[in-house]
DNA sequence: CAGATTTGACCATG
DNA sequence: CATGGTCAAATCTG
């Protein structure tokens, strides 16, 4: 767990970028400041991109033609997987492909998700649920999502979206798809770091050790559909160069106990994030970034 | 009865 | 070896 120089640099860059983003949120009133922030963010993005490119080049140089590759498949897995029976090797741990982390009050979004697992997580009071797109086999949609209730704010979920939806689900589109063109406007300060990939920013979630017996009992009530994306935020992703953006609507399904939060879909304040997400006027800012270490 | 969820086991990774 | 992510059989629900 010591970080390699490269990781260290990337981490610092990502962090700086995040701080800048936060600052941008605070300075939204001043157009001038906003513009400067835009430049700063752009610079960060470029630096990150450059660093990645350099690292990739170095890698392929030393390692005679390796891969690294796009988010599609490869990983580093390779194992006979010779276990008594029919078990397809487990997919490698999520590596590249866009990763977006949001904190939201409810899990919602036209997309249809199918839960495929749940796990107790070490320093967290609540377990994490794993979802994949219902159309994984239907349409080869590899989008996945992980949801976990925040330790200190049980009403909030930390949702991580992995990969973009490639499916064309009617129900999903119904949501509030940003009318504007396709999705290349997710983030504006991202240089073309590779076909419309999201910017990289790393969300470091430090799990504060909570106490409280908590008891994750009764997780996930089936069939409960919540609505209204409340606070979505933070995004991060690491993708060398592939995987599309997050098409926008992404989650669906419901979850845990208290199933009442029925909210009314509301397009709240258009905020500072207008700068970052052209198509998401309803995105409220508030970057929750745990500064822990 | 089909599709979704639950749950324990399996497996990759650090 | 501990931890987290995924698989898949069993079970549930409409």
Short mmCIF file of C-alpha atoms (C1' of nucleotides) in Angstrom, two decimals:
data_model
loop_
_atom_site.label_atom_id
_atom_site.label_comp_id
_atom_site.label_asym_id
_atom_site.label_seq_id
_atom_site.Cartn_x
_atom_site.Cartn_y
_atom_site.Cartn_z
CA UNK A 1 0.00 0.00 0.00
CA UNK A 2 2.63 2.46 -0.48
CA UNK A 3 2.00 4.53 -3.44
CA UNK A 4 4.17 4.49 -6.45
CA UNK A 5 5.48 7.84 -7.56
CA UNK A 6 3.07 7.91 -10.40
CA UNK A 7 0.16 7.11 -8.17
CA UNK A 8 1.28 9.78 -5.80
CA UNK A 9 1.41 12.37 -8.52
CA UNK A 10 -1.92 11.38 -9.88
CA UNK A 11 -3.40 11.42 -6.47
CA UNK A 12 -2.13 14.88 -5.78
CA UNK A 13 -3.31 16.15 -9.10
CA UNK A 14 -6.70 14.67 -8.60
CA UNK A 15 -6.93 16.15 -5.20
CA UNK A 16 -5.90 19.53 -6.39
CA UNK A 17 -8.47 19.30 -9.08
CA UNK A 18 -11.11 18.49 -6.57
CA UNK A 19 -10.26 21.35 -4.36
CA UNK A 20 -10.36 23.61 -7.33
CA UNK A 21 -13.76 22.27 -8.18
CA UNK A 22 -14.98 22.99 -4.72
CA UNK A 23 -13.63 26.46 -4.93
CA UNK A 24 -15.33 26.93 -8.20
CA UNK A 25 -18.57 26.15 -6.52
CA UNK A 26 -17.96 28.87 -4.02
CA UNK A 27 -16.99 31.40 -6.58
CA UNK A 28 -19.87 30.86 -8.84
CA UNK A 29 -21.12 34.36 -8.34
CA UNK A 30 -18.20 35.94 -9.95
CA UNK A 31 -18.04 35.27 -13.63
CA UNK A 32 -14.49 36.35 -13.70
CA UNK A 33 -13.46 34.03 -10.92
CA UNK A 34 -15.43 31.35 -12.57
CA UNK A 35 -13.50 31.76 -15.72
CA UNK A 36 -10.22 31.56 -13.93
CA UNK A 37 -11.34 28.51 -12.09
CA UNK A 38 -12.25 27.02 -15.38
CA UNK A 39 -8.75 27.51 -16.56
CA UNK A 40 -7.30 26.05 -13.43
CA UNK A 41 -9.43 23.01 -13.76
CA UNK A 42 -8.54 22.70 -17.35
CA UNK A 43 -4.92 22.84 -16.45
CA UNK A 44 -5.35 20.10 -13.93
CA UNK A 45 -7.07 17.94 -16.43
CA UNK A 46 -4.33 18.46 -18.87
CA UNK A 47 -1.68 17.65 -16.36
CA UNK A 48 -3.43 14.48 -15.42
CA UNK A 49 -3.86 13.50 -18.98
CA UNK A 50 -0.25 14.17 -19.76
CA UNK A 51 0.91 12.21 -16.79
CA UNK A 52 -1.22 9.30 -17.80
CA UNK A 53 0.05 9.39 -21.31
CA UNK A 54 3.61 9.51 -20.13
CA UNK A 55 3.09 6.63 -17.79
CA UNK A 56 1.41 4.60 -20.45
CA UNK A 57 4.22 5.26 -22.85
CA UNK A 58 6.79 4.27 -20.30
CA UNK A 59 4.88 1.15 -19.50
CA UNK A 60 4.57 -0.02 -23.03
CA UNK A 61 8.19 0.74 -23.54
CA UNK A 62 9.51 -1.30 -20.69
CA UNK A 63 7.00 -4.01 -21.00
CA UNK A 64 7.32 -5.17 -24.52
CA UNK A 65 3.99 -4.30 -25.91
CA UNK A 66 1.68 -4.82 -23.10
CA UNK A 67 -1.81 -3.62 -23.06
CA UNK A 68 -3.23 -1.47 -20.35
CA UNK A 69 -6.08 -0.86 -22.65
CA UNK A 70 -9.45 0.43 -22.68
CA UNK A 71 -12.14 -0.15 -20.26
CA UNK A 72 -13.66 -2.87 -22.24
CA UNK A 73 -12.37 -6.01 -20.84
CA UNK A 74 -8.85 -6.75 -19.98
CA UNK A 75 -7.88 -6.49 -16.49
CA UNK A 76 -5.08 -8.35 -15.18
CA UNK A 77 -6.88 -11.41 -14.42
CA UNK A 78 -5.69 -14.64 -15.46
CA UNK A 79 -6.06 -17.65 -13.55
CA UNK A 80 -6.97 -21.14 -14.34
CA UNK A 81 -9.93 -20.78 -12.14
CA UNK A 82 -9.80 -24.42 -11.64
CA UNK A 83 -12.21 -24.83 -8.92
CA UNK A 84 -14.13 -27.94 -8.61
CA UNK A 85 -16.93 -26.92 -10.76
CA UNK A 86 -18.35 -24.66 -13.31
CA UNK A 87 -17.38 -21.28 -12.21
CA UNK A 88 -16.42 -18.68 -14.61
CA UNK A 89 -13.50 -16.78 -13.38
CA UNK A 90 -14.64 -13.83 -11.50
CA UNK A 91 -14.43 -10.64 -13.38
CA UNK A 92 -11.50 -8.66 -12.35
CA UNK A 93 -12.01 -5.98 -9.94
CA UNK A 94 -13.28 -2.84 -11.45
CA UNK A 95 -10.44 -1.15 -13.06
CA UNK A 96 -10.87 1.33 -15.70
CA UNK A 97 -13.97 2.38 -17.42
CA UNK A 98 -15.52 5.44 -16.07
CA UNK A 99 -16.16 5.57 -12.43
CA UNK A 100 -18.44 8.16 -11.00
CA UNK A 101 -19.23 8.55 -7.38
CA UNK A 102 -22.21 10.47 -6.22
CA UNK A 103 -23.84 11.08 -2.95
CA UNK A 104 -27.53 11.00 -3.26
CA UNK A 105 -30.55 10.95 -1.08
CA UNK A 106 -32.23 8.28 -3.01
CA UNK A 107 -31.40 5.87 -5.67
CA UNK A 108 -33.29 6.76 -8.67
CA UNK A 109 -33.05 7.21 -12.34
CA UNK A 110 -34.86 5.69 -15.19
CA UNK A 111 -32.35 2.97 -15.60
CA UNK A 112 -33.26 -0.49 -14.57
CA UNK A 113 -30.84 -2.25 -12.33
CA UNK A 114 -30.65 -5.77 -11.16
CA UNK A 115 -29.09 -6.42 -7.84
CA UNK A 116 -26.51 -9.14 -7.92
CA UNK A 117 -24.92 -8.98 -4.56
CA UNK A 118 -24.55 -7.37 -1.21
CA UNK A 119 -21.64 -7.25 1.15
CA UNK A 120 -20.73 -6.08 4.56
CA UNK A 121 -17.92 -3.63 4.30
CA UNK A 122 -15.16 -3.35 6.76
CA UNK A 123 -15.34 0.03 8.39
CA UNK A 124 -18.81 0.81 7.44
CA UNK A 125 -21.94 0.40 9.35
CA UNK A 126 -23.93 -0.45 6.32
CA UNK A 127 -23.42 -3.04 3.71
CA UNK A 128 -22.85 -2.29 0.10
CA UNK A 129 -25.19 -3.42 -2.61
CA UNK A 130 -24.12 -4.30 -6.12
CA UNK A 131 -26.17 -3.73 -9.19
CA UNK A 132 -25.71 -4.29 -12.85
CA UNK A 133 -27.79 -3.15 -15.73
CA UNK A 134 -30.79 -5.30 -16.42
CA UNK A 135 -29.76 -5.36 -20.03
CA UNK A 136 -26.37 -6.77 -19.42
CA UNK A 137 -27.09 -9.79 -21.52
CA UNK A 138 -29.84 -8.23 -23.51
CA UNK A 139 -27.79 -5.50 -24.93
CA UNK A 140 -24.37 -6.07 -23.62
CA UNK A 141 -24.73 -3.14 -21.34
CA UNK A 142 -21.92 -3.32 -18.88
CA UNK A 143 -22.98 -0.55 -16.59
CA UNK A 144 -22.78 -1.33 -12.93
CA UNK A 145 -23.53 0.46 -9.78
CA UNK A 146 -22.62 0.10 -6.15
CA UNK A 147 -24.59 1.70 -3.41
CA UNK A 148 -23.79 2.17 0.18
CA UNK A 149 -25.37 4.22 2.84
CA UNK A 150 -23.15 6.82 4.36
CA UNK A 151 -21.93 6.10 7.80
CA UNK A 152 -22.73 9.40 9.34
CA UNK A 153 -25.65 10.29 7.20
CA UNK A 154 -27.92 7.32 6.84
CA UNK A 155 -30.16 9.27 4.59
CA UNK A 156 -27.51 9.64 2.05
CA UNK A 157 -26.15 7.02 -0.22
CA UNK A 158 -22.79 6.93 -1.74
CA UNK A 159 -23.41 5.54 -5.15
CA UNK A 160 -20.67 4.55 -7.48
CA UNK A 161 -21.43 4.10 -11.11
CA UNK A 162 -19.04 2.06 -13.11
CA UNK A 163 -19.10 2.06 -16.82
CA UNK A 164 -21.56 3.70 -19.06
CA UNK A 165 -24.87 2.44 -20.20
CA UNK A 166 -24.86 1.21 -23.71
CA UNK A 167 -28.34 -0.07 -23.56
CA UNK A 168 -31.28 1.66 -24.96
CA UNK A 169 -33.85 1.21 -22.32
CA UNK A 170 -37.04 3.05 -22.88
CA UNK A 171 -37.73 3.35 -19.25
CA UNK A 172 -34.41 4.90 -18.78
CA UNK A 173 -34.72 7.44 -21.46
CA UNK A 174 -37.92 8.52 -19.95
CA UNK A 175 -36.16 10.02 -17.04
CA UNK A 176 -34.99 13.50 -17.59
CA UNK A 177 -32.55 12.99 -20.27
CA UNK A 178 -30.91 16.23 -20.95
CA UNK A 179 -32.56 17.19 -24.11
CA UNK A 180 -29.48 18.60 -25.61
CA UNK A 181 -27.44 16.56 -27.87
CA UNK A 182 -25.85 13.37 -26.93
CA UNK A 183 -23.60 13.26 -24.05
CA UNK A 184 -20.44 15.00 -24.80
CA UNK A 185 -21.06 17.73 -22.41
CA UNK A 186 -20.74 15.98 -19.23
CA UNK A 187 -17.73 17.82 -18.21
CA UNK A 188 -16.38 20.74 -19.91
CA UNK A 189 -13.04 21.11 -18.40
CA UNK A 190 -12.01 17.77 -19.54
CA UNK A 191 -9.78 18.08 -22.46
CA UNK A 192 -10.34 15.49 -25.02
CA UNK A 193 -8.38 13.21 -22.88
CA UNK A 194 -9.69 10.49 -25.01
CA UNK A 195 -12.94 10.57 -26.62
CA UNK A 196 -15.21 12.21 -24.25
CA UNK A 197 -14.02 10.57 -21.21
CA UNK A 198 -14.86 12.06 -17.96
CA UNK A 199 -12.39 13.93 -16.02
CA UNK A 200 -10.44 12.26 -13.47
CA UNK A 201 -10.82 13.10 -9.96
CA UNK A 202 -10.47 10.68 -7.26
CA UNK A 203 -12.86 10.52 -4.51
CA UNK A 204 -11.19 9.26 -1.53
CA UNK A 205 -13.66 7.93 0.75
CA UNK A 206 -12.32 7.46 4.08
CA UNK A 207 -14.49 5.31 6.04
CA UNK A 208 -14.72 6.70 9.39
CA UNK A 209 -15.08 4.01 11.78
CA UNK A 210 -18.44 4.31 13.09
CA UNK A 211 -19.77 2.62 16.06
CA UNK A 212 -23.26 2.03 16.90
CA UNK A 213 -24.34 -1.43 16.53
CA UNK A 214 -26.01 -0.20 13.46
CA UNK A 215 -27.22 -3.51 12.31
CA UNK A 216 -27.71 -3.50 8.68
CA UNK A 217 -30.72 -5.53 9.09
CA UNK A 218 -33.40 -5.44 6.55
CA UNK A 219 -31.59 -4.06 3.67
CA UNK A 220 -33.11 -3.52 0.39
CA UNK A 221 -36.77 -3.71 0.30
CA UNK A 222 -37.72 -5.18 -2.98
CA UNK A 223 -39.85 -3.31 -5.31
CA UNK A 224 -39.54 -0.05 -3.59
CA UNK A 225 -39.09 2.70 -6.06
CA UNK A 226 -37.87 5.99 -4.90
CA UNK A 227 -37.73 9.12 -6.77
CA UNK A 228 -36.13 12.39 -6.99
CA UNK A 229 -32.46 12.71 -7.19
CA UNK A 230 -31.61 14.96 -4.44
CA UNK A 231 -28.08 15.61 -3.94
CA UNK A 232 -25.89 14.20 -6.47
CA UNK A 233 -22.37 15.17 -6.63
CA UNK A 234 -18.80 14.47 -6.92
CA UNK A 235 -17.61 12.62 -9.76
CA UNK A 236 -14.53 10.85 -10.34
CA UNK A 237 -13.30 8.55 -12.87
CA UNK A 238 -10.22 7.08 -14.04
CA UNK A 239 -10.08 6.05 -17.54
CA UNK A 240 -7.16 6.04 -19.72
CA UNK A 241 -9.15 6.32 -22.77
CA UNK A 242 -12.31 4.62 -23.35
CA UNK A 243 -15.66 4.09 -22.03
CA UNK A 244 -18.10 6.69 -22.69
CA UNK A 245 -19.51 9.20 -20.44
CA UNK A 246 -22.13 8.62 -18.16
CA UNK A 247 -25.12 8.93 -20.27
CA UNK A 248 -26.97 10.73 -17.67
CA UNK A 249 -29.69 8.84 -16.17
CA UNK A 250 -28.29 6.02 -14.42
CA UNK A 251 -29.82 4.62 -11.50
CA UNK A 252 -32.98 3.09 -10.55
CA UNK A 253 -34.07 0.60 -8.12
CA UNK A 254 -34.66 1.23 -4.66
CA UNK A 255 -33.36 0.27 -1.55
CA UNK A 256 -33.17 -0.12 2.05
CA UNK A 257 -35.41 0.05 4.88
CA UNK A 258 -37.45 3.06 5.48
CA UNK A 259 -39.27 3.21 2.32
CA UNK A 260 -40.97 6.46 2.44
CA UNK A 261 -38.82 9.06 1.06
CA UNK A 262 -41.11 9.38 -1.82
CA UNK A 263 -39.99 12.57 -3.17
CA UNK A 264 -41.15 14.67 -5.92
CA UNK A 265 -38.89 14.92 -8.74
CA UNK A 266 -37.61 18.34 -8.64
CA UNK A 267 -35.23 20.12 -10.76
CA UNK A 268 -33.65 22.15 -8.15
CA UNK A 269 -31.18 24.84 -8.33
CA UNK A 270 -29.17 25.15 -11.32
CA UNK A 271 -25.91 25.65 -9.81
CA UNK A 272 -22.32 26.08 -10.04
CA UNK A 273 -22.10 22.83 -11.76
CA UNK A 274 -23.57 24.27 -14.80
CA UNK A 275 -20.02 24.85 -15.69
CA UNK A 276 -19.15 21.30 -15.38
CA UNK A 277 -22.24 19.61 -16.47
CA UNK A 278 -23.84 21.40 -19.27
CA UNK A 279 -26.58 18.96 -19.48
CA UNK A 280 -27.35 18.71 -15.89
CA UNK A 281 -28.81 21.92 -14.72
CA UNK A 282 -30.34 20.24 -11.81
CA UNK A 283 -27.14 19.11 -10.36
CA UNK A 284 -26.53 20.72 -7.09
CA UNK A 285 -23.04 21.16 -6.07
CA UNK A 286 -21.63 20.58 -2.73
CA UNK A 287 -18.67 18.51 -3.17
CA UNK A 288 -18.32 16.16 -0.41
CA UNK A 289 -14.79 15.28 -0.24
CA UNK A 290 -13.55 13.61 2.76
CA UNK A 291 -10.33 15.07 3.77
CA UNK A 292 -9.05 12.51 5.93
CA UNK A 293 -5.49 12.08 5.42
"C1'" DC B 1 -44.27 -18.95 -14.51
"C1'" DA B 2 -40.87 -15.39 -15.45
"C1'" DG B 3 -38.06 -12.18 -13.67
"C1'" DA B 4 -36.02 -10.04 -9.52
"C1'" DT B 5 -33.77 -10.54 -5.05
"C1'" DT B 6 -31.28 -13.02 -1.41
"C1'" DT B 7 -27.45 -15.21 0.19
"C1'" DG B 8 -23.44 -18.00 0.63
"C1'" DA B 9 -19.56 -19.44 -1.89
"C1'" DC B 10 -15.93 -18.46 -4.94
"C1'" DC B 11 -12.12 -15.77 -6.50
"C1'" DA B 12 -8.95 -11.68 -7.41
"C1'" DT B 13 -6.16 -8.47 -5.28
"C1'" DG B 14 -3.27 -6.14 -1.97
"C1'" DC C 1 -4.79 -13.95 4.88
"C1'" DA C 2 -8.33 -10.32 4.89
"C1'" DT C 3 -11.28 -7.84 2.09
"C1'" DG C 4 -14.20 -6.75 -1.54
"C1'" DG C 5 -16.54 -7.97 -6.05
"C1'" DT C 6 -19.07 -11.39 -8.62
"C1'" DC C 7 -21.49 -15.70 -9.48
"C1'" DA C 8 -25.34 -18.61 -9.21
"C1'" DA C 9 -28.66 -21.58 -6.78
"C1'" DA C 10 -32.50 -20.90 -3.96
"C1'" DT C 11 -36.20 -18.16 -2.92
"C1'" DC C 12 -39.58 -14.63 -3.40
"C1'" DT C 13 -43.06 -11.71 -5.77
"C1'" DG C 14 -46.32 -10.07 -9.17
#
